[in-house]
mmCIF file with all atom_site columns, C-alpha atoms in Angstrom:
data_model
loop_
_atom_site.group_PDB
_atom_site.id
_atom_site.type_symbol
_atom_site.label_atom_id
_atom_site.label_alt_id
_atom_site.label_comp_id
_atom_site.label_asym_id
_atom_site.label_entity_id
_atom_site.label_seq_id
_atom_site.pdbx_PDB_ins_code
_atom_site.Cartn_x
_atom_site.Cartn_y
_atom_site.Cartn_z
_atom_site.occupancy
_atom_site.B_iso_or_equiv
_atom_site.pdbx_formal_charge
_atom_site.auth_seq_id
_atom_site.auth_comp_id
_atom_site.auth_asym_id
_atom_site.auth_atom_id
_atom_site.pdbx_PDB_model_num
ATOM 1   C CA . MET J 1 1   ? -4.511  -5.456  -16.469 1.00 0.00 ? 1   MET J CA 1
ATOM 2   C CA . SER J 1 2   ? -3.626  -4.738  -13.501 1.00 0.00 ? 2   SER J CA 1
ATOM 3   C CA . CYS J 1 3   ? -6.226  -3.688  -10.074 1.00 0.00 ? 3   CYS J CA 1
ATOM 4   C CA . ALA J 1 4   ? -4.789  -1.562  -7.745  1.00 0.00 ? 4   ALA J CA 1
ATOM 5   C CA . MET J 1 5   ? -6.727  -1.767  -3.556  1.00 0.00 ? 5   MET J CA 1
ATOM 6   C CA . GLU J 1 6   ? -5.851  0.118   -0.990  1.00 0.00 ? 6   GLU J CA 1
ATOM 7   C CA . LEU J 1 7   ? -7.162  -1.390  2.593   1.00 0.00 ? 7   LEU J CA 1
ATOM 8   C CA . THR J 1 8   ? -9.659  0.677   5.420   1.00 0.00 ? 8   THR J CA 1
ATOM 9   C CA . ALA J 1 9   ? -9.598  -0.504  8.386   1.00 0.00 ? 9   ALA J CA 1
ATOM 10  C CA . PRO J 1 10  ? -13.228 0.762   9.227   1.00 0.00 ? 10  PRO J CA 1
ATOM 11  C CA . HIS J 1 11  ? -14.237 -0.616  12.478  1.00 0.00 ? 11  HIS J CA 1
ATOM 12  C CA . GLN J 1 12  ? -11.362 -2.102  15.842  1.00 0.00 ? 12  GLN J CA 1
ATOM 13  C CA . ILE J 1 13  ? -9.540  -5.085  14.750  1.00 0.00 ? 13  ILE J CA 1
ATOM 14  C CA . GLN J 1 14  ? -8.407  -7.991  17.940  1.00 0.00 ? 14  GLN J CA 1
ATOM 15  C CA . PRO J 1 15  ? -5.788  -9.914  17.762  1.00 0.00 ? 15  PRO J CA 1
ATOM 16  C CA . ARG J 1 16  ? -5.953  -12.825 16.432  1.00 0.00 ? 16  ARG J CA 1
ATOM 17  C CA . GLU J 1 17  ? -3.906  -16.511 17.094  1.00 0.00 ? 17  GLU J CA 1
ATOM 18  C CA . TYR J 1 18  ? -1.735  -17.328 14.762  1.00 0.00 ? 18  TYR J CA 1
ATOM 19  C CA . SER J 1 19  ? -0.799  -21.101 15.312  1.00 0.00 ? 19  SER J CA 1
ATOM 20  C CA . LYS J 1 20  ? 0.810   -21.916 12.361  1.00 0.00 ? 20  LYS J CA 1
ATOM 21  C CA . GLY J 1 21  ? 3.393   -18.504 11.537  1.00 0.00 ? 21  GLY J CA 1
ATOM 22  C CA . GLY J 1 22  ? 5.635   -19.905 13.722  1.00 0.00 ? 22  GLY J CA 1
ATOM 23  C CA . GLY J 1 23  ? 5.601   -17.920 16.726  1.00 0.00 ? 23  GLY J CA 1
ATOM 24  C CA . THR J 1 24  ? 3.983   -14.785 15.298  1.00 0.00 ? 24  THR J CA 1
ATOM 25  C CA . ASP J 1 25  ? 1.096   -14.899 18.045  1.00 0.00 ? 25  ASP J CA 1
ATOM 26  C CA . GLY J 1 26  ? 3.868   -13.943 20.872  1.00 0.00 ? 26  GLY J CA 1
ATOM 27  C CA . ALA J 1 27  ? 4.148   -10.909 17.640  1.00 0.00 ? 27  ALA J CA 1
ATOM 28  C CA . TRP J 1 28  ? 0.349   -10.100 18.156  1.00 0.00 ? 28  TRP J CA 1
ATOM 29  C CA . HIS J 1 29  ? 1.044   -10.344 21.918  1.00 0.00 ? 29  HIS J CA 1
ATOM 30  C CA . GLY J 1 30  ? 3.836   -7.958  22.201  1.00 0.00 ? 30  GLY J CA 1
ATOM 31  C CA . ALA J 1 31  ? 2.471   -5.799  20.146  1.00 0.00 ? 31  ALA J CA 1
ATOM 32  C CA . SER J 1 32  ? -1.040  -5.803  22.816  1.00 0.00 ? 32  SER J CA 1
ATOM 33  C CA . ARG J 1 33  ? 0.706   -2.966  24.708  1.00 0.00 ? 33  ARG J CA 1
ATOM 34  C CA . PHE J 1 34  ? 0.631   -0.986  21.618  1.00 0.00 ? 34  PHE J CA 1
ATOM 35  C CA . SER J 1 35  ? -2.480  -0.399  20.550  1.00 0.00 ? 35  SER J CA 1
ATOM 36  C CA . THR J 1 36  ? -5.491  -1.894  21.817  1.00 0.00 ? 36  THR J CA 1
ATOM 37  C CA . SER J 1 37  ? -8.355  -0.008  20.298  1.00 0.00 ? 37  SER J CA 1
ATOM 38  C CA . THR J 1 38  ? -7.141  0.481   16.466  1.00 0.00 ? 38  THR J CA 1
ATOM 39  C CA . CYS J 1 39  ? -4.879  -1.554  14.401  1.00 0.00 ? 39  CYS J CA 1
ATOM 40  C CA . VAL J 1 40  ? -4.647  1.570   11.527  1.00 0.00 ? 40  VAL J CA 1
ATOM 41  C CA . TRP J 1 41  ? -3.546  0.357   7.734   1.00 0.00 ? 41  TRP J CA 1
ATOM 42  C CA . THR J 1 42  ? -3.124  3.280   5.383   1.00 0.00 ? 42  THR J CA 1
ATOM 43  C CA . PRO J 1 43  ? -3.009  7.120   5.623   1.00 0.00 ? 43  PRO J CA 1
ATOM 44  C CA . ARG J 1 44  ? -5.533  8.027   4.283   1.00 0.00 ? 44  ARG J CA 1
ATOM 45  C CA . VAL J 1 45  ? -8.065  6.888   6.939   1.00 0.00 ? 45  VAL J CA 1
ATOM 46  C CA . GLN J 1 46  ? -8.980  8.522   9.865   1.00 0.00 ? 46  GLN J CA 1
ATOM 47  C CA . VAL J 1 47  ? -9.327  7.017   12.691  1.00 0.00 ? 47  VAL J CA 1
ATOM 48  C CA . LEU J 1 48  ? -10.889 7.844   15.797  1.00 0.00 ? 48  LEU J CA 1
ATOM 49  C CA . GLY J 1 49  ? -9.112  6.429   18.643  1.00 0.00 ? 49  GLY J CA 1
ATOM 50  C CA . LYS J 1 50  ? -6.085  4.446   19.205  1.00 0.00 ? 50  LYS J CA 1
ATOM 51  C CA . GLY J 1 51  ? -3.695  3.697   16.999  1.00 0.00 ? 51  GLY J CA 1
ATOM 52  C CA . LEU J 1 52  ? -0.032  2.731   16.123  1.00 0.00 ? 52  LEU J CA 1
ATOM 53  C CA . PRO J 1 53  ? 1.283   6.068   14.280  1.00 0.00 ? 53  PRO J CA 1
ATOM 54  C CA . LEU J 1 54  ? 2.364   5.064   11.194  1.00 0.00 ? 54  LEU J CA 1
ATOM 55  C CA . GLY J 1 55  ? 5.648   5.153   9.959   1.00 0.00 ? 55  GLY J CA 1
ATOM 56  C CA . ASN J 1 56  ? 6.537   2.799   13.136  1.00 0.00 ? 56  ASN J CA 1
ATOM 57  C CA . LEU J 1 57  ? 8.497   0.354   13.009  1.00 0.00 ? 57  LEU J CA 1
ATOM 58  C CA . THR J 1 58  ? 5.996   -1.406  14.746  1.00 0.00 ? 58  THR J CA 1
ATOM 59  C CA . SER J 1 59  ? 3.198   -0.998  12.689  1.00 0.00 ? 59  SER J CA 1
ATOM 60  C CA . GLN J 1 60  ? 4.736   -2.442  9.812   1.00 0.00 ? 60  GLN J CA 1
ATOM 61  C CA . LEU J 1 61  ? 5.984   -4.997  10.989  1.00 0.00 ? 61  LEU J CA 1
ATOM 62  C CA . LEU J 1 62  ? 1.749   -6.177  12.325  1.00 0.00 ? 62  LEU J CA 1
ATOM 63  C CA . VAL J 1 63  ? 0.475   -5.354  8.411   1.00 0.00 ? 63  VAL J CA 1
ATOM 64  C CA . ASN J 1 64  ? 3.234   -7.927  7.599   1.00 0.00 ? 64  ASN J CA 1
ATOM 65  C CA . ILE J 1 65  ? 1.875   -10.622 10.063  1.00 0.00 ? 65  ILE J CA 1
ATOM 66  C CA . TYR J 1 66  ? -2.161  -9.506  10.231  1.00 0.00 ? 66  TYR J CA 1
ATOM 67  C CA . MET J 1 67  ? -1.777  -9.387  6.730   1.00 0.00 ? 67  MET J CA 1
ATOM 68  C CA . ASN J 1 68  ? 0.276   -13.046 5.388   1.00 0.00 ? 68  ASN J CA 1
ATOM 69  C CA . GLU J 1 69  ? -2.833  -14.634 5.522   1.00 0.00 ? 69  GLU J CA 1
ATOM 70  C CA . PHE J 1 70  ? -3.727  -13.145 2.828   1.00 0.00 ? 70  PHE J CA 1
ATOM 71  C CA . ASP J 1 71  ? -0.216  -12.954 1.498   1.00 0.00 ? 71  ASP J CA 1
ATOM 72  C CA . HIS J 1 72  ? -1.436  -16.474 1.579   1.00 0.00 ? 72  HIS J CA 1
ATOM 73  C CA . PHE J 1 73  ? -4.893  -16.396 -0.478  1.00 0.00 ? 73  PHE J CA 1
ATOM 74  C CA . VAL J 1 74  ? -4.115  -14.332 -3.612  1.00 0.00 ? 74  VAL J CA 1
ATOM 75  C CA . LYS J 1 75  ? -0.939  -16.294 -3.700  1.00 0.00 ? 75  LYS J CA 1
ATOM 76  C CA . HIS J 1 76  ? -2.031  -20.331 -2.764  1.00 0.00 ? 76  HIS J CA 1
ATOM 77  C CA . LYS J 1 77  ? -5.902  -19.855 -3.626  1.00 0.00 ? 77  LYS J CA 1
ATOM 78  C CA . LEU J 1 78  ? -7.151  -17.161 -6.050  1.00 0.00 ? 78  LEU J CA 1
ATOM 79  C CA . LYS J 1 79  ? -3.777  -18.301 -7.595  1.00 0.00 ? 79  LYS J CA 1
ATOM 80  C CA . ALA J 1 80  ? -2.145  -15.088 -8.609  1.00 0.00 ? 80  ALA J CA 1
ATOM 81  C CA . LYS J 1 81  ? 0.916   -15.277 -11.106 1.00 0.00 ? 81  LYS J CA 1
ATOM 82  C CA . TYR J 1 82  ? 1.692   -11.384 -10.798 1.00 0.00 ? 82  TYR J CA 1
ATOM 83  C CA . TYR J 1 83  ? 1.260   -9.671  -6.659  1.00 0.00 ? 83  TYR J CA 1
ATOM 84  C CA . ILE J 1 84  ? 2.568   -6.714  -5.013  1.00 0.00 ? 84  ILE J CA 1
ATOM 85  C CA . ARG J 1 85  ? 2.121   -6.169  -1.930  1.00 0.00 ? 85  ARG J CA 1
ATOM 86  C CA . TYR J 1 86  ? 3.154   -3.335  0.336   1.00 0.00 ? 86  TYR J CA 1
ATOM 87  C CA . ALA J 1 87  ? 1.901   -3.075  3.746   1.00 0.00 ? 87  ALA J CA 1
ATOM 88  C CA . ASP J 1 88  ? -1.631  -2.360  2.966   1.00 0.00 ? 88  ASP J CA 1
ATOM 89  C CA . ASP J 1 89  ? -1.099  -1.328  -0.754  1.00 0.00 ? 89  ASP J CA 1
ATOM 90  C CA . PHE J 1 90  ? -1.345  -4.158  -2.934  1.00 0.00 ? 90  PHE J CA 1
ATOM 91  C CA . VAL J 1 91  ? -1.159  -4.403  -7.248  1.00 0.00 ? 91  VAL J CA 1
ATOM 92  C CA . LEU J 1 92  ? -2.586  -7.429  -9.396  1.00 0.00 ? 92  LEU J CA 1
ATOM 93  C CA . LEU J 1 93  ? -1.756  -7.834  -13.779 1.00 0.00 ? 93  LEU J CA 1
ATOM 94  C CA . SER J 1 94  ? -3.602  -10.220 -15.229 1.00 0.00 ? 94  SER J CA 1
ATOM 95  C CA . ARG J 1 95  ? -4.344  -9.841  -19.441 1.00 0.00 ? 95  ARG J CA 1
ATOM 96  C CA . GLU J 1 96  ? -7.951  -10.630 -18.504 1.00 0.00 ? 96  GLU J CA 1
ATOM 97  C CA . LYS J 1 97  ? -10.620 -7.717  -16.841 1.00 0.00 ? 97  LYS J CA 1
ATOM 98  C CA . GLN J 1 98  ? -12.858 -10.577 -16.673 1.00 0.00 ? 98  GLN J CA 1
ATOM 99  C CA . HIS J 1 99  ? -9.888  -12.083 -14.166 1.00 0.00 ? 99  HIS J CA 1
ATOM 100 C CA . LEU J 1 100 ? -8.740  -9.581  -13.014 1.00 0.00 ? 100 LEU J CA 1
ATOM 101 C CA . GLU J 1 101 ? -13.081 -8.582  -11.771 1.00 0.00 ? 101 GLU J CA 1
ATOM 102 C CA . GLN J 1 102 ? -13.721 -12.021 -10.494 1.00 0.00 ? 102 GLN J CA 1
ATOM 103 C CA . THR J 1 103 ? -10.324 -12.199 -8.813  1.00 0.00 ? 103 THR J CA 1
ATOM 104 C CA . LEU J 1 104 ? -12.235 -8.834  -7.175  1.00 0.00 ? 104 LEU J CA 1
ATOM 105 C CA . ARG J 1 105 ? -15.077 -10.251 -5.550  1.00 0.00 ? 105 ARG J CA 1
ATOM 106 C CA . TYR J 1 106 ? -13.125 -12.710 -3.704  1.00 0.00 ? 106 TYR J CA 1
ATOM 107 C CA . ILE J 1 107 ? -10.622 -10.783 -1.740  1.00 0.00 ? 107 ILE J CA 1
ATOM 108 C CA . GLU J 1 108 ? -13.970 -8.181  -1.473  1.00 0.00 ? 108 GLU J CA 1
ATOM 109 C CA . VAL J 1 109 ? -15.213 -11.515 0.413   1.00 0.00 ? 109 VAL J CA 1
ATOM 110 C CA . PHE J 1 110 ? -11.561 -12.661 1.490   1.00 0.00 ? 110 PHE J CA 1
ATOM 111 C CA . LEU J 1 111 ? -10.588 -9.097  3.583   1.00 0.00 ? 111 LEU J CA 1
ATOM 112 C CA . ARG J 1 112 ? -14.682 -8.558  4.461   1.00 0.00 ? 112 ARG J CA 1
ATOM 113 C CA . ASP J 1 113 ? -15.260 -12.032 6.544   1.00 0.00 ? 113 ASP J CA 1
ATOM 114 C CA . LYS J 1 114 ? -10.943 -13.497 7.196   1.00 0.00 ? 114 LYS J CA 1
ATOM 115 C CA . LEU J 1 115 ? -9.419  -10.403 7.874   1.00 0.00 ? 115 LEU J CA 1
ATOM 116 C CA . LYS J 1 116 ? -12.449 -7.338  9.301   1.00 0.00 ? 116 LYS J CA 1
ATOM 117 C CA . LEU J 1 117 ? -10.881 -5.251  6.446   1.00 0.00 ? 117 LEU J CA 1
ATOM 118 C CA . GLU J 1 118 ? -12.214 -3.388  3.426   1.00 0.00 ? 118 GLU J CA 1
ATOM 119 C CA . LEU J 1 119 ? -11.292 -1.977  0.259   1.00 0.00 ? 119 LEU J CA 1
ATOM 120 C CA . HIS J 1 120 ? -11.304 1.562   0.102   1.00 0.00 ? 120 HIS J CA 1
ATOM 121 C CA . PRO J 1 121 ? -13.809 1.742   -2.737  1.00 0.00 ? 121 PRO J CA 1
ATOM 122 C CA . ASN J 1 122 ? -11.982 5.382   -4.042  1.00 0.00 ? 122 ASN J CA 1
ATOM 123 C CA . LYS J 1 123 ? -9.246  3.604   -4.318  1.00 0.00 ? 123 LYS J CA 1
ATOM 124 C CA . VAL J 1 124 ? -9.359  0.233   -6.174  1.00 0.00 ? 124 VAL J CA 1
ATOM 125 C CA . SER J 1 125 ? -9.357  0.405   -10.686 1.00 0.00 ? 125 SER J CA 1
ATOM 126 C CA . ILE J 1 126 ? -8.643  -1.825  -13.453 1.00 0.00 ? 126 ILE J CA 1
ATOM 127 C CA . GLN J 1 127 ? -7.103  0.084   -16.019 1.00 0.00 ? 127 GLN J CA 1
ATOM 128 C CA . THR J 1 128 ? -4.634  -0.900  -18.791 1.00 0.00 ? 128 THR J CA 1
ATOM 129 C CA . PHE J 1 129 ? -1.022  -0.645  -17.971 1.00 0.00 ? 129 PHE J CA 1
ATOM 130 C CA . ALA J 1 130 ? -0.242  1.046   -20.371 1.00 0.00 ? 130 ALA J CA 1
ATOM 131 C CA . SER J 1 131 ? -2.557  4.237   -18.921 1.00 0.00 ? 131 SER J CA 1
ATOM 132 C CA . GLY J 1 132 ? -0.217  3.641   -16.049 1.00 0.00 ? 132 GLY J CA 1
ATOM 133 C CA . VAL J 1 133 ? -0.789  1.721   -12.222 1.00 0.00 ? 133 VAL J CA 1
ATOM 134 C CA . ASP J 1 134 ? -0.566  4.072   -9.375  1.00 0.00 ? 134 ASP J CA 1
ATOM 135 C CA . PHE J 1 135 ? 1.937   2.510   -6.544  1.00 0.00 ? 135 PHE J CA 1
ATOM 136 C CA . LEU J 1 136 ? 3.512   3.364   -3.758  1.00 0.00 ? 136 LEU J CA 1
ATOM 137 C CA . GLY J 1 137 ? 3.553   7.693   -4.771  1.00 0.00 ? 137 GLY J CA 1
ATOM 138 C CA . TRP J 1 138 ? 4.653   6.452   -8.121  1.00 0.00 ? 138 TRP J CA 1
ATOM 139 C CA . VAL J 1 139 ? 2.217   6.182   -11.928 1.00 0.00 ? 139 VAL J CA 1
ATOM 140 C CA . HIS J 1 140 ? 3.717   2.692   -13.350 1.00 0.00 ? 140 HIS J CA 1
ATOM 141 C CA . PHE J 1 141 ? 3.607   2.809   -16.650 1.00 0.00 ? 141 PHE J CA 1
ATOM 142 C CA . PRO J 1 142 ? 5.195   -0.429  -18.643 1.00 0.00 ? 142 PRO J CA 1
ATOM 143 C CA . ASP J 1 143 ? 8.819   1.598   -19.808 1.00 0.00 ? 143 ASP J CA 1
ATOM 144 C CA . HIS J 1 144 ? 9.166   3.878   -17.175 1.00 0.00 ? 144 HIS J CA 1
ATOM 145 C CA . TRP J 1 145 ? 7.134   5.745   -13.943 1.00 0.00 ? 145 TRP J CA 1
ATOM 146 C CA . VAL J 1 146 ? 7.085   9.606   -12.801 1.00 0.00 ? 146 VAL J CA 1
ATOM 147 C CA . LEU J 1 147 ? 6.129   11.091  -9.695  1.00 0.00 ? 147 LEU J CA 1
ATOM 148 C CA . ARG J 1 148 ? 2.489   10.647  -8.955  1.00 0.00 ? 148 ARG J CA 1
ATOM 149 C CA . THR J 1 149 ? 1.098   14.881  -9.211  1.00 0.00 ? 149 THR J CA 1
ATOM 150 C CA . THR J 1 150 ? -0.126  15.319  -5.305  1.00 0.00 ? 150 THR J CA 1
ATOM 151 C CA . THR J 1 151 ? 3.481   13.642  -4.153  1.00 0.00 ? 151 THR J CA 1
ATOM 152 C CA . LYS J 1 152 ? 5.263   16.167  -6.695  1.00 0.00 ? 152 LYS J CA 1
ATOM 153 C CA . ARG J 1 153 ? 2.712   19.107  -5.126  1.00 0.00 ? 153 ARG J CA 1
ATOM 154 C CA . ARG J 1 154 ? 3.692   17.873  -1.577  1.00 0.00 ? 154 ARG J CA 1
ATOM 155 C CA . MET J 1 155 ? 7.353   17.434  -2.570  1.00 0.00 ? 155 MET J CA 1
ATOM 156 C CA . LEU J 1 156 ? 7.559   21.457  -3.571  1.00 0.00 ? 156 LEU J CA 1
ATOM 157 C CA . ARG J 1 157 ? 5.152   23.152  -0.980  1.00 0.00 ? 157 ARG J CA 1
ATOM 158 C CA . ARG J 1 158 ? 8.099   20.980  1.781   1.00 0.00 ? 158 ARG J CA 1
ATOM 159 C CA . THR J 1 159 ? 11.179  21.233  0.564   1.00 0.00 ? 159 THR J CA 1
ATOM 160 C CA . GLN J 1 160 ? 10.515  25.908  -0.798  1.00 0.00 ? 160 GLN J CA 1
ATOM 161 C CA . GLY J 1 161 ? 12.871  28.018  0.561   1.00 0.00 ? 161 GLY J CA 1
ATOM 162 C CA . LEU J 1 162 ? 15.081  24.490  1.694   1.00 0.00 ? 162 LEU J CA 1
ATOM 163 C CA . GLN J 1 163 ? 19.316  23.776  0.567   1.00 0.00 ? 163 GLN J CA 1
ATOM 164 C CA . LYS J 1 164 ? 20.276  21.598  -1.374  1.00 0.00 ? 164 LYS J CA 1
ATOM 165 C CA . GLU J 1 165 ? 22.542  20.184  1.465   1.00 0.00 ? 165 GLU J CA 1
ATOM 166 C CA . ASP J 1 166 ? 19.509  19.899  4.001   1.00 0.00 ? 166 ASP J CA 1
ATOM 167 C CA . ALA J 1 167 ? 17.930  16.238  4.652   1.00 0.00 ? 167 ALA J CA 1
ATOM 168 C CA . SER J 1 168 ? 14.952  16.520  3.912   1.00 0.00 ? 168 SER J CA 1
ATOM 169 C CA . VAL J 1 169 ? 15.445  17.659  0.217   1.00 0.00 ? 169 VAL J CA 1
ATOM 170 C CA . ARG J 1 170 ? 18.878  14.808  0.124   1.00 0.00 ? 170 ARG J CA 1
ATOM 171 C CA . SER J 1 171 ? 15.584  12.700  0.662   1.00 0.00 ? 171 SER J CA 1
ATOM 172 C CA . TYR J 1 172 ? 13.582  13.247  -2.276  1.00 0.00 ? 172 TYR J CA 1
ATOM 173 C CA . LEU J 1 173 ? 16.354  14.226  -4.279  1.00 0.00 ? 173 LEU J CA 1
ATOM 174 C CA . GLY J 1 174 ? 17.582  9.998   -3.200  1.00 0.00 ? 174 GLY J CA 1
ATOM 175 C CA . MET J 1 175 ? 13.709  8.846   -4.163  1.00 0.00 ? 175 MET J CA 1
ATOM 176 C CA . LEU J 1 176 ? 13.156  10.676  -8.019  1.00 0.00 ? 176 LEU J CA 1
ATOM 177 C CA . LYS J 1 177 ? 16.837  8.274   -8.740  1.00 0.00 ? 177 LYS J CA 1
ATOM 178 C CA . HIS J 1 178 ? 14.328  5.637   -8.811  1.00 0.00 ? 178 HIS J CA 1
ATOM 179 C CA . GLY J 1 179 ? 12.480  7.096   -11.350 1.00 0.00 ? 179 GLY J CA 1
ATOM 180 C CA . ASN J 1 180 ? 11.671  9.013   -14.463 1.00 0.00 ? 180 ASN J CA 1
ATOM 181 C CA . ALA J 1 181 ? 11.556  12.890  -12.014 1.00 0.00 ? 181 ALA J CA 1
ATOM 182 C CA . HIS J 1 182 ? 14.708  14.677  -13.592 1.00 0.00 ? 182 HIS J CA 1
ATOM 183 C CA . MET J 1 183 ? 13.279  17.945  -14.385 1.00 0.00 ? 183 MET J CA 1
ATOM 184 C CA . LEU J 1 184 ? 11.936  17.740  -10.716 1.00 0.00 ? 184 LEU J CA 1
ATOM 185 C CA . GLU J 1 185 ? 15.437  17.396  -8.876  1.00 0.00 ? 185 GLU J CA 1
ATOM 186 C CA . ASN J 1 186 ? 16.923  20.617  -10.616 1.00 0.00 ? 186 ASN J CA 1
ATOM 187 C CA . LYS J 1 187 ? 13.782  22.124  -9.484  1.00 0.00 ? 187 LYS J CA 1
ATOM 188 C CA . ILE J 1 188 ? 14.045  21.530  -5.331  1.00 0.00 ? 188 ILE J CA 1
ATOM 189 C CA . GLY J 1 189 ? 15.963  23.969  -3.998  1.00 0.00 ? 189 GLY J CA 1
ATOM 190 C CA . GLN J 1 190 ? 14.742  26.285  -6.765  1.00 0.00 ? 190 GLN J CA 1
ATOM 191 C CA . ASN J 1 191 ? 11.208  27.834  -6.164  1.00 0.00 ? 191 ASN J CA 1
#
C-alpha cells in the first residue's frame, strides 16, 4: 500500500525562527526579502499575492528548510519506515491500509497545527503499489514506471514541430531515459 500526498499553502506563511536547525533561521531572514506574503509550495495551486517563482533555487531551498521539521516528525515520531519526499510531494509505503489511514490523520494535524499547511484534498490517495503510485510525473509500479498521461500529453504538445536538436526536446528525451518510455522517445519531433 502507498499513500501519495501533496501540500498546499492556502494562506500566508510567516518565516519561523529555527534555533535547532543549525543556522537555518538566517536563511529564513534572508529569504524574507524575496517573499513577504506567501510561500507557494505547489505549481497546481493558485495563490494570490507575492510568492517565490516556481523552479527558483530559493524556493527549492526554502521548501526543504520549512519541511525539515515535518521530515523529522514522520521519521522519528511516526516511525515511518518507507518515506520519500521531494519538495511538497511525498509518499509513504506500508503493508497495512489501516496504518496509512491512521498516519494520514496524524500528518494532517501536524501540518495544520505546526506548519500551517494542509494536504491537497484531491491529491491524497491510498492504493496498492501494484496499481501504480503517481509521484513526480511518473506512475511507479513494482518493476517499472511510466510517464503520467498528462505529462505525456504536455510533452508531446510542447515538442510538436521541434527538431531533435532543440534544447527542450533534448531535455524531454533525457527525462524519458529514466522510465519505460522507449516508444515515446520515437514520437517526439515526429508529430
